[in-house]
Amino acid sequence: MLLYLRLLKESFSFAMNALRNNKLRTFLSLLGVTIGIFSIIAVLAAVDSLDQKIKADLGDLDKNTIYLLRFSFGPTEVPRWKREQFPNVTYEEFEYLKRSVNGVDKMAFNLFTRNENIKFEDKTVSAVRVTPTTNEFDGIDGVKIDQGRFFNESESNSGTAVIILGYEVANGLFDSFEKAIGKKVRLYGQRFTVIGVTKKQGFSTFGDSRDNAVFIPMNFIRRLYGENSSMLTPAILIKPQKGIDMEQFKGEITQKLRNYRGIKASEEDNFFINVLSGFTDFIDNIVGQMNVVGWIISGFSLLVGGFGIANIMFVSVKERTNLIGIQKSLGAKNRFILFQFLFESVILSVIGGLIGLVFVWITAMLLSKLMDFEFVLSFGNLVLGTGLAGFIGLISGIIPAFSASRLDPVEAIRSGL
């Protein structure tokens, strides 16, 4: 054991000498490993960060939540021209499904609208995302209220002019969001009483944020514009009870809505049941493909880096041929020489890999500060990067180390004279 520790120490010393004595050659050779490790770990860190952000954004939602509307969240075999002819879901259909479908935990009716301006006295916040909805929406979509409350069933049904402001909207209209509760703001030319302010969220992976959104009772908009306005895109959100058979549940919703719409048995559905778990699976598939592409692209850099390490080791064997001959003449066994060069190859490669990891860490720190997005360099990726660098060094150093271990001591000493 002590012998191998001493061997490791000597190999580390030789590696450091190679770095000191041939700085440019070693730097250029290690550059491939550094770039390769940087590329792979940077891609993995970016994908992991994106995956973590998506899960955080969707963390408050039940994966079995259903979005019932005329559009599909994912790829579909229904032609576009046919999808464009599908009717919107209606409030009457929402009420019918709420009464007749079994196994529903919560159900809400949403209207996706265009952005609007909202005013308080002489202050205006522009491009605010307005979400008209029903009272059970906060129990489905996980709206977090910082101050005040969400509107109740009575306010929802009657279409009372109350509003919940996003964090940034409240800060833009008032000196501090704590002062917003009870104030009256103007939207759609109407006065709304502020009854709640949401917690700060930041931008989500999908480019939107509740910080710049407001929530109002859906029936207020229905009373103001009706349901046939081109600015409205309705959707029914359904959260099933825990442990329910999802296929049976979706089948019941499909059958109830088909019956309500009078769709014949020979006709296709003219609506889509989008389950959130299918959307997250679609996202996971994209994330997995990004990982594969990152590995393929970065693999070429690692291949070049491996050739660079092999080149260093062949040159190192050539320069130390005389020393190898002396070591073998003094009784050094072949495996001693083999391990000596293998250790050196691994150490040099790991040094290149560590430099690449440092660059990834610096890049992650800079991007996290410059962007509203947290790049995470996990311990697992650090271990992977270091291990991968060591593996490249091991593979690259096998042939040079083996050739060194097979040198004849007499010929080796003679060649060095």
PDB file of C-alpha atoms in Angstrom, residues 11-275:
ATOM      1  CA  SER A  11       3.247  10.464 -10.575  1.00  0.00           C
ATOM      2  CA  PHE A  12       1.727  13.668  -9.236  1.00  0.00           C
ATOM      3  CA  SER A  13       5.215  15.184  -9.103  1.00  0.00           C
ATOM      4  CA  PHE A  14       5.914  14.170 -12.723  1.00  0.00           C
ATOM      5  CA  ALA A  15       2.558  15.616 -13.793  1.00  0.00           C
ATOM      6  CA  MET A  16       3.326  18.907 -12.101  1.00  0.00           C
ATOM      7  CA  ASN A  17       6.772  18.966 -13.721  1.00  0.00           C
ATOM      8  CA  ALA A  18       5.139  18.419 -17.102  1.00  0.00           C
ATOM      9  CA  LEU A  19       2.883  21.392 -16.416  1.00  0.00           C
ATOM     10  CA  ARG A  20       5.772  23.592 -15.291  1.00  0.00           C
ATOM     11  CA  ASN A  21       8.369  22.605 -17.890  1.00  0.00           C
ATOM     12  CA  ASN A  22       6.091  22.487 -20.922  1.00  0.00           C
ATOM     13  CA  LYS A  23       3.385  24.996 -20.069  1.00  0.00           C
ATOM     14  CA  LEU A  24       2.172  25.761 -23.602  1.00  0.00           C
ATOM     15  CA  ARG A  25       2.223  22.150 -24.805  1.00  0.00           C
ATOM     16  CA  THR A  26       0.451  20.904 -21.690  1.00  0.00           C
ATOM     17  CA  PHE A  27      -2.061  23.768 -21.781  1.00  0.00           C
ATOM     18  CA  LEU A  28      -3.011  23.074 -25.397  1.00  0.00           C
ATOM     19  CA  SER A  29      -3.291  19.349 -24.731  1.00  0.00           C
ATOM     20  CA  LEU A  30      -5.436  19.817 -21.616  1.00  0.00           C
ATOM     21  CA  LEU A  31      -7.633  22.382 -23.376  1.00  0.00           C
ATOM     22  CA  GLY A  32      -9.637  19.624 -25.072  1.00  0.00           C
ATOM     23  CA  VAL A  33     -10.441  17.942 -21.753  1.00  0.00           C
ATOM     24  CA  THR A  34     -11.263  21.288 -20.162  1.00  0.00           C
ATOM     25  CA  ILE A  35     -13.633  22.256 -22.979  1.00  0.00           C
ATOM     26  CA  GLY A  36     -15.180  18.797 -23.066  1.00  0.00           C
ATOM     27  CA  ILE A  37     -15.886  18.673 -19.333  1.00  0.00           C
ATOM     28  CA  PHE A  38     -17.074  22.285 -19.397  1.00  0.00           C
ATOM     29  CA  SER A  39     -19.467  21.534 -22.272  1.00  0.00           C
ATOM     30  CA  ILE A  40     -20.946  18.377 -20.776  1.00  0.00           C
ATOM     31  CA  ILE A  41     -21.317  19.651 -17.201  1.00  0.00           C
ATOM     32  CA  ALA A  42     -22.582  23.057 -18.370  1.00  0.00           C
ATOM     33  CA  VAL A  43     -25.286  21.360 -20.474  1.00  0.00           C
ATOM     34  CA  LEU A  44     -26.199  18.975 -17.642  1.00  0.00           C
ATOM     35  CA  ALA A  45     -26.291  21.833 -15.122  1.00  0.00           C
ATOM     36  CA  ALA A  46     -28.458  23.956 -17.433  1.00  0.00           C
ATOM     37  CA  VAL A  47     -30.855  21.064 -18.094  1.00  0.00           C
ATOM     38  CA  ASP A  48     -30.995  20.146 -14.374  1.00  0.00           C
ATOM     39  CA  SER A  49     -31.677  23.798 -13.512  1.00  0.00           C
ATOM     40  CA  LEU A  50     -34.414  23.973 -16.142  1.00  0.00           C
ATOM     41  CA  ASP A  51     -35.939  20.724 -14.901  1.00  0.00           C
ATOM     42  CA  GLN A  52     -35.814  21.977 -11.300  1.00  0.00           C
ATOM     43  CA  LYS A  53     -37.442  25.269 -12.304  1.00  0.00           C
ATOM     44  CA  ILE A  54     -40.241  23.496 -14.199  1.00  0.00           C
ATOM     45  CA  LYS A  55     -40.934  21.206 -11.242  1.00  0.00           C
ATOM     46  CA  ALA A  56     -40.968  24.218  -8.899  1.00  0.00           C
ATOM     47  CA  ASP A  57     -43.394  26.076 -11.200  1.00  0.00           C
ATOM     48  CA  LEU A  58     -45.676  23.046 -11.427  1.00  0.00           C
ATOM     49  CA  GLY A  59     -45.083  21.890  -7.861  1.00  0.00           C
ATOM     50  CA  ASP A  60     -48.345  23.323  -6.539  1.00  0.00           C
ATOM     51  CA  LEU A  61     -50.391  21.585  -9.219  1.00  0.00           C
ATOM     52  CA  ASP A  62     -51.750  18.071  -9.004  1.00  0.00           C
ATOM     53  CA  LYS A  63     -50.342  16.120 -11.960  1.00  0.00           C
ATOM     54  CA  ASN A  64     -53.803  14.665 -12.545  1.00  0.00           C
ATOM     55  CA  THR A  65     -55.301  18.118 -13.068  1.00  0.00           C
ATOM     56  CA  ILE A  66     -57.323  18.225 -16.294  1.00  0.00           C
ATOM     57  CA  TYR A  67     -57.540  21.207 -18.658  1.00  0.00           C
ATOM     58  CA  LEU A  68     -60.658  20.800 -20.775  1.00  0.00           C
ATOM     59  CA  LEU A  69     -60.722  23.137 -23.800  1.00  0.00           C
ATOM     60  CA  ARG A  70     -60.716  23.265 -27.595  1.00  0.00           C
ATOM     61  CA  PHE A  71     -56.916  23.075 -27.884  1.00  0.00           C
ATOM     62  CA  SER A  72     -54.397  20.305 -27.240  1.00  0.00           C
ATOM     63  CA  PHE A  73     -51.328  20.913 -25.067  1.00  0.00           C
ATOM     64  CA  GLY A  74     -49.268  18.402 -27.039  1.00  0.00           C
ATOM     65  CA  PRO A  75     -49.031  16.808 -30.494  1.00  0.00           C
ATOM     66  CA  THR A  76     -52.338  15.528 -31.892  1.00  0.00           C
ATOM     67  CA  GLU A  77     -53.507  13.630 -34.950  1.00  0.00           C
ATOM     68  CA  VAL A  78     -56.455  16.000 -35.408  1.00  0.00           C
ATOM     69  CA  PRO A  79     -55.746  18.324 -38.380  1.00  0.00           C
ATOM     70  CA  ARG A  80     -55.336  22.003 -37.639  1.00  0.00           C
ATOM     71  CA  TRP A  81     -58.239  23.045 -39.849  1.00  0.00           C
ATOM     72  CA  LYS A  82     -60.533  20.759 -37.888  1.00  0.00           C
ATOM     73  CA  ARG A  83     -59.234  21.937 -34.487  1.00  0.00           C
ATOM     74  CA  GLU A  84     -59.924  25.535 -35.456  1.00  0.00           C
ATOM     75  CA  GLN A  85     -63.608  24.654 -35.949  1.00  0.00           C
ATOM     76  CA  PHE A  86     -63.994  23.174 -32.467  1.00  0.00           C
ATOM     77  CA  PRO A  87     -66.329  25.195 -30.207  1.00  0.00           C
ATOM     78  CA  ASN A  88     -65.146  26.705 -26.946  1.00  0.00           C
ATOM     79  CA  VAL A  89     -66.246  25.156 -23.689  1.00  0.00           C
ATOM     80  CA  THR A  90     -69.009  27.167 -22.013  1.00  0.00           C
ATOM     81  CA  TYR A  91     -69.988  28.151 -18.505  1.00  0.00           C
ATOM     82  CA  GLU A  92     -73.154  26.082 -18.862  1.00  0.00           C
ATOM     83  CA  GLU A  93     -71.018  23.020 -19.680  1.00  0.00           C
ATOM     84  CA  PHE A  94     -68.870  23.788 -16.636  1.00  0.00           C
ATOM     85  CA  GLU A  95     -71.951  23.877 -14.398  1.00  0.00           C
ATOM     86  CA  TYR A  96     -73.304  20.686 -15.967  1.00  0.00           C
ATOM     87  CA  LEU A  97     -70.049  18.764 -15.482  1.00  0.00           C
ATOM     88  CA  LYS A  98     -69.716  20.053 -11.933  1.00  0.00           C
ATOM     89  CA  ARG A  99     -73.168  18.667 -11.109  1.00  0.00           C
ATOM     90  CA  SER A 100     -72.931  15.375 -12.971  1.00  0.00           C
ATOM     91  CA  VAL A 101     -69.316  14.086 -12.931  1.00  0.00           C
ATOM     92  CA  ASN A 102     -68.339  11.859 -10.004  1.00  0.00           C
ATOM     93  CA  GLY A 103     -64.957  12.002  -8.268  1.00  0.00           C
ATOM     94  CA  VAL A 104     -64.335  15.737  -8.674  1.00  0.00           C
ATOM     95  CA  ASP A 105     -62.352  17.411  -5.894  1.00  0.00           C
ATOM     96  CA  LYS A 106     -62.387  20.955  -7.299  1.00  0.00           C
ATOM     97  CA  MET A 107     -63.473  22.478 -10.598  1.00  0.00           C
ATOM     98  CA  ALA A 108     -62.911  25.969 -11.982  1.00  0.00           C
ATOM     99  CA  PHE A 109     -63.834  27.886 -15.123  1.00  0.00           C
ATOM    100  CA  ASN A 110     -61.101  30.112 -16.569  1.00  0.00           C
ATOM    101  CA  LEU A 111     -61.025  32.730 -19.267  1.00  0.00           C
ATOM    102  CA  PHE A 112     -57.685  33.428 -20.972  1.00  0.00           C
ATOM    103  CA  THR A 113     -57.759  37.092 -22.038  1.00  0.00           C
ATOM    104  CA  ARG A 114     -55.453  39.672 -23.563  1.00  0.00           C
ATOM    105  CA  ASN A 115     -53.252  41.894 -21.397  1.00  0.00           C
ATOM    106  CA  GLU A 116     -54.732  45.122 -20.049  1.00  0.00           C
ATOM    107  CA  ASN A 117     -53.719  48.314 -18.218  1.00  0.00           C
ATOM    108  CA  ILE A 118     -54.732  48.778 -14.604  1.00  0.00           C
ATOM    109  CA  LYS A 119     -54.860  52.156 -12.821  1.00  0.00           C
ATOM    110  CA  PHE A 120     -54.942  53.608  -9.349  1.00  0.00           C
ATOM    111  CA  GLU A 121     -55.273  57.403  -9.180  1.00  0.00           C
ATOM    112  CA  ASP A 122     -52.389  58.734 -11.358  1.00  0.00           C
ATOM    113  CA  LYS A 123     -50.436  55.469 -11.491  1.00  0.00           C
ATOM    114  CA  THR A 124     -50.749  52.877 -14.279  1.00  0.00           C
ATOM    115  CA  VAL A 125     -49.319  49.395 -14.703  1.00  0.00           C
ATOM    116  CA  SER A 126     -49.300  48.184 -18.308  1.00  0.00           C
ATOM    117  CA  ALA A 127     -49.492  44.739 -19.914  1.00  0.00           C
ATOM    118  CA  VAL A 128     -51.139  43.090 -16.922  1.00  0.00           C
ATOM    119  CA  ARG A 129     -52.320  39.513 -17.505  1.00  0.00           C
ATOM    120  CA  VAL A 130     -55.979  39.357 -16.464  1.00  0.00           C
ATOM    121  CA  THR A 131     -57.300  35.958 -15.344  1.00  0.00           C
ATOM    122  CA  PRO A 132     -61.074  35.819 -14.869  1.00  0.00           C
ATOM    123  CA  THR A 133     -61.892  32.617 -12.977  1.00  0.00           C
ATOM    124  CA  THR A 134     -64.159  30.991 -10.404  1.00  0.00           C
ATOM    125  CA  ASN A 135     -63.583  30.706  -6.677  1.00  0.00           C
ATOM    126  CA  GLU A 136     -62.077  27.190  -6.644  1.00  0.00           C
ATOM    127  CA  PHE A 137     -59.186  28.204  -8.915  1.00  0.00           C
ATOM    128  CA  ASP A 138     -56.815  28.906  -6.018  1.00  0.00           C
ATOM    129  CA  GLY A 139     -57.349  25.339  -4.757  1.00  0.00           C
ATOM    130  CA  ILE A 140     -56.368  23.931  -8.163  1.00  0.00           C
ATOM    131  CA  ASP A 141     -53.638  26.230  -9.425  1.00  0.00           C
ATOM    132  CA  GLY A 142     -52.004  26.882  -6.053  1.00  0.00           C
ATOM    133  CA  VAL A 143     -52.286  30.677  -5.980  1.00  0.00           C
ATOM    134  CA  LYS A 144     -50.376  31.836  -2.886  1.00  0.00           C
ATOM    135  CA  ILE A 145     -51.904  34.863  -1.174  1.00  0.00           C
ATOM    136  CA  ASP A 146     -49.569  37.141   0.798  1.00  0.00           C
ATOM    137  CA  GLN A 147     -52.110  39.723   1.954  1.00  0.00           C
ATOM    138  CA  GLY A 148     -55.893  39.427   2.088  1.00  0.00           C
ATOM    139  CA  ARG A 149     -57.759  36.521   0.488  1.00  0.00           C
ATOM    140  CA  PHE A 150     -59.124  34.984  -2.715  1.00  0.00           C
ATOM    141  CA  PHE A 151     -62.741  35.717  -3.647  1.00  0.00           C
ATOM    142  CA  ASN A 152     -65.384  33.357  -2.254  1.00  0.00           C
ATOM    143  CA  GLU A 153     -68.207  31.407  -3.933  1.00  0.00           C
ATOM    144  CA  SER A 154     -70.782  34.157  -3.426  1.00  0.00           C
ATOM    145  CA  GLU A 155     -68.529  36.802  -5.012  1.00  0.00           C
ATOM    146  CA  SER A 156     -67.685  34.402  -7.846  1.00  0.00           C
ATOM    147  CA  ASN A 157     -71.303  33.543  -8.669  1.00  0.00           C
ATOM    148  CA  SER A 158     -72.546  37.125  -8.504  1.00  0.00           C
ATOM    149  CA  GLY A 159     -69.566  38.552 -10.405  1.00  0.00           C
ATOM    150  CA  THR A 160     -68.710  41.049  -7.654  1.00  0.00           C
ATOM    151  CA  ALA A 161     -66.158  43.701  -8.690  1.00  0.00           C
ATOM    152  CA  VAL A 162     -63.300  42.428  -6.513  1.00  0.00           C
ATOM    153  CA  ILE A 163     -59.704  41.767  -7.590  1.00  0.00           C
ATOM    154  CA  ILE A 164     -56.539  39.987  -6.430  1.00  0.00           C
ATOM    155  CA  LEU A 165     -53.351  41.754  -7.523  1.00  0.00           C
ATOM    156  CA  GLY A 166     -50.020  40.181  -8.404  1.00  0.00           C
ATOM    157  CA  TYR A 167     -47.034  41.235  -6.312  1.00  0.00           C
ATOM    158  CA  GLU A 168     -45.462  43.502  -8.962  1.00  0.00           C
ATOM    159  CA  VAL A 169     -48.818  45.021  -9.930  1.00  0.00           C
ATOM    160  CA  ALA A 170     -49.496  45.950  -6.293  1.00  0.00           C
ATOM    161  CA  ASN A 171     -46.015  47.462  -5.900  1.00  0.00           C
ATOM    162  CA  GLY A 172     -46.447  49.410  -9.129  1.00  0.00           C
ATOM    163  CA  LEU A 173     -49.769  50.942  -8.055  1.00  0.00           C
ATOM    164  CA  PHE A 174     -49.069  51.553  -4.369  1.00  0.00           C
ATOM    165  CA  ASP A 175     -46.124  52.634  -2.244  1.00  0.00           C
ATOM    166  CA  SER A 176     -46.086  49.141  -0.758  1.00  0.00           C
ATOM    167  CA  PHE A 177     -48.313  46.164  -1.452  1.00  0.00           C
ATOM    168  CA  GLU A 178     -49.494  46.106   2.197  1.00  0.00           C
ATOM    169  CA  LYS A 179     -51.448  49.302   1.457  1.00  0.00           C
ATOM    170  CA  ALA A 180     -53.355  47.751  -1.455  1.00  0.00           C
ATOM    171  CA  ILE A 181     -56.085  45.928   0.502  1.00  0.00           C
ATOM    172  CA  GLY A 182     -59.396  47.798   0.377  1.00  0.00           C
ATOM    173  CA  LYS A 183     -58.288  50.245  -2.327  1.00  0.00           C
ATOM    174  CA  LYS A 184     -60.228  50.642  -5.578  1.00  0.00           C
ATOM    175  CA  VAL A 185     -58.428  50.219  -8.908  1.00  0.00           C
ATOM    176  CA  ARG A 186     -59.701  50.709 -12.469  1.00  0.00           C
ATOM    177  CA  LEU A 187     -59.797  47.900 -15.035  1.00  0.00           C
ATOM    178  CA  TYR A 188     -61.979  47.656 -18.164  1.00  0.00           C
ATOM    179  CA  GLY A 189     -63.242  51.120 -17.222  1.00  0.00           C
ATOM    180  CA  GLN A 190     -64.734  49.667 -14.012  1.00  0.00           C
ATOM    181  CA  ARG A 191     -63.774  50.019 -10.357  1.00  0.00           C
ATOM    182  CA  PHE A 192     -62.583  46.894  -8.517  1.00  0.00           C
ATOM    183  CA  THR A 193     -61.966  46.554  -4.785  1.00  0.00           C
ATOM    184  CA  VAL A 194     -58.610  44.953  -3.952  1.00  0.00           C
ATOM    185  CA  ILE A 195     -59.140  42.015  -1.586  1.00  0.00           C
ATOM    186  CA  GLY A 196     -55.802  40.208  -1.965  1.00  0.00           C
ATOM    187  CA  VAL A 197     -52.170  40.349  -3.118  1.00  0.00           C
ATOM    188  CA  THR A 198     -50.229  37.268  -4.228  1.00  0.00           C
ATOM    189  CA  LYS A 199     -46.795  36.274  -2.962  1.00  0.00           C
ATOM    190  CA  LYS A 200     -43.764  37.132  -5.095  1.00  0.00           C
ATOM    191  CA  GLN A 201     -43.129  34.319  -7.577  1.00  0.00           C
ATOM    192  CA  GLY A 202     -40.609  35.527 -10.165  1.00  0.00           C
ATOM    193  CA  PHE A 203     -40.743  34.467 -13.786  1.00  0.00           C
ATOM    194  CA  SER A 204     -41.675  30.889 -14.504  1.00  0.00           C
ATOM    195  CA  THR A 205     -40.092  28.578 -17.063  1.00  0.00           C
ATOM    196  CA  PHE A 206     -42.938  29.273 -19.471  1.00  0.00           C
ATOM    197  CA  GLY A 207     -42.256  33.011 -19.584  1.00  0.00           C
ATOM    198  CA  ASP A 208     -45.193  34.219 -17.511  1.00  0.00           C
ATOM    199  CA  SER A 209     -45.490  35.266 -13.891  1.00  0.00           C
ATOM    200  CA  ARG A 210     -48.294  35.741 -11.405  1.00  0.00           C
ATOM    201  CA  ASP A 211     -46.410  38.811 -10.171  1.00  0.00           C
ATOM    202  CA  ASN A 212     -47.737  40.698 -13.195  1.00  0.00           C
ATOM    203  CA  ALA A 213     -51.218  39.161 -13.175  1.00  0.00           C
ATOM    204  CA  VAL A 214     -54.568  39.894 -11.573  1.00  0.00           C
ATOM    205  CA  PHE A 215     -57.516  37.603 -10.775  1.00  0.00           C
ATOM    206  CA  ILE A 216     -61.157  38.680 -10.997  1.00  0.00           C
ATOM    207  CA  PRO A 217     -64.493  36.803 -10.792  1.00  0.00           C
ATOM    208  CA  MET A 218     -65.208  35.208 -14.133  1.00  0.00           C
ATOM    209  CA  ASN A 219     -68.914  36.120 -14.028  1.00  0.00           C
ATOM    210  CA  PHE A 220     -67.995  39.812 -13.992  1.00  0.00           C
ATOM    211  CA  ILE A 221     -66.411  39.404 -17.438  1.00  0.00           C
ATOM    212  CA  ARG A 222     -69.291  37.258 -18.662  1.00  0.00           C
ATOM    213  CA  ARG A 223     -71.717  39.974 -17.641  1.00  0.00           C
ATOM    214  CA  LEU A 224     -69.558  42.673 -19.238  1.00  0.00           C
ATOM    215  CA  TYR A 225     -68.633  41.011 -22.543  1.00  0.00           C
ATOM    216  CA  GLY A 226     -70.600  37.772 -22.762  1.00  0.00           C
ATOM    217  CA  GLU A 227     -68.909  34.502 -23.744  1.00  0.00           C
ATOM    218  CA  ASN A 228     -68.630  34.979 -27.489  1.00  0.00           C
ATOM    219  CA  SER A 229     -66.023  37.739 -27.451  1.00  0.00           C
ATOM    220  CA  SER A 230     -62.922  36.979 -29.545  1.00  0.00           C
ATOM    221  CA  MET A 231     -60.754  38.193 -26.662  1.00  0.00           C
ATOM    222  CA  LEU A 232     -61.832  35.261 -24.479  1.00  0.00           C
ATOM    223  CA  THR A 233     -60.528  31.685 -24.549  1.00  0.00           C
ATOM    224  CA  PRO A 234     -62.338  29.596 -21.928  1.00  0.00           C
ATOM    225  CA  ALA A 235     -61.082  26.443 -20.206  1.00  0.00           C
ATOM    226  CA  ILE A 236     -62.465  24.122 -17.549  1.00  0.00           C
ATOM    227  CA  LEU A 237     -59.980  23.037 -14.884  1.00  0.00           C
ATOM    228  CA  ILE A 238     -60.788  19.800 -13.061  1.00  0.00           C
ATOM    229  CA  LYS A 239     -58.898  18.428 -10.079  1.00  0.00           C
ATOM    230  CA  PRO A 240     -59.920  14.792  -9.395  1.00  0.00           C
ATOM    231  CA  GLN A 241     -60.108  13.199  -5.986  1.00  0.00           C
ATOM    232  CA  LYS A 242     -57.037  11.328  -4.732  1.00  0.00           C
ATOM    233  CA  GLY A 243     -56.653   7.716  -5.822  1.00  0.00           C
ATOM    234  CA  ILE A 244     -59.228   7.879  -8.587  1.00  0.00           C
ATOM    235  CA  ASP A 245     -58.896   5.799 -11.760  1.00  0.00           C
ATOM    236  CA  MET A 246     -57.858   8.496 -14.260  1.00  0.00           C
ATOM    237  CA  GLU A 247     -58.838   6.578 -17.390  1.00  0.00           C
ATOM    238  CA  GLN A 248     -62.313   5.939 -16.018  1.00  0.00           C
ATOM    239  CA  PHE A 249     -62.550   9.543 -14.834  1.00  0.00           C
ATOM    240  CA  LYS A 250     -61.559  10.920 -18.262  1.00  0.00           C
ATOM    241  CA  GLY A 251     -63.976   8.490 -19.908  1.00  0.00           C
ATOM    242  CA  GLU A 252     -66.843   9.780 -17.794  1.00  0.00           C
ATOM    243  CA  ILE A 253     -66.016  13.420 -18.602  1.00  0.00           C
ATOM    244  CA  THR A 254     -65.798  12.570 -22.302  1.00  0.00           C
ATOM    245  CA  GLN A 255     -69.123  10.760 -22.319  1.00  0.00           C
ATOM    246  CA  LYS A 256     -70.927  13.472 -20.327  1.00  0.00           C
ATOM    247  CA  LEU A 257     -69.670  16.273 -22.595  1.00  0.00           C
ATOM    248  CA  ARG A 258     -70.396  14.306 -25.773  1.00  0.00           C
ATOM    249  CA  ASN A 259     -73.948  13.732 -24.591  1.00  0.00           C
ATOM    250  CA  TYR A 260     -74.364  17.396 -23.646  1.00  0.00           C
ATOM    251  CA  ARG A 261     -73.128  18.528 -27.057  1.00  0.00           C
ATOM    252  CA  GLY A 262     -75.115  15.889 -28.918  1.00  0.00           C
ATOM    253  CA  ILE A 263     -72.092  14.328 -30.601  1.00  0.00           C
ATOM    254  CA  LYS A 264     -73.053  11.146 -32.472  1.00  0.00           C
ATOM    255  CA  ALA A 265     -71.273   7.838 -31.839  1.00  0.00           C
ATOM    256  CA  SER A 266     -69.708   7.959 -35.314  1.00  0.00           C
ATOM    257  CA  GLU A 267     -68.314  11.472 -34.785  1.00  0.00           C
ATOM    258  CA  GLU A 268     -64.996  12.415 -33.170  1.00  0.00           C
ATOM    259  CA  ASP A 269     -64.672  14.497 -30.008  1.00  0.00           C
ATOM    260  CA  ASN A 270     -64.601  18.250 -30.654  1.00  0.00           C
ATOM    261  CA  PHE A 271     -62.689  19.025 -27.451  1.00  0.00           C
ATOM    262  CA  PHE A 272     -59.439  17.978 -25.779  1.00  0.00           C
ATOM    263  CA  ILE A 273     -58.889  16.547 -22.310  1.00  0.00           C
ATOM    264  CA  ASN A 274     -55.364  17.692 -21.431  1.00  0.00           C
ATOM    265  CA  VAL A 275     -53.953  15.996 -18.340  1.00  0.00           C
TER     266      VAL A 275
END
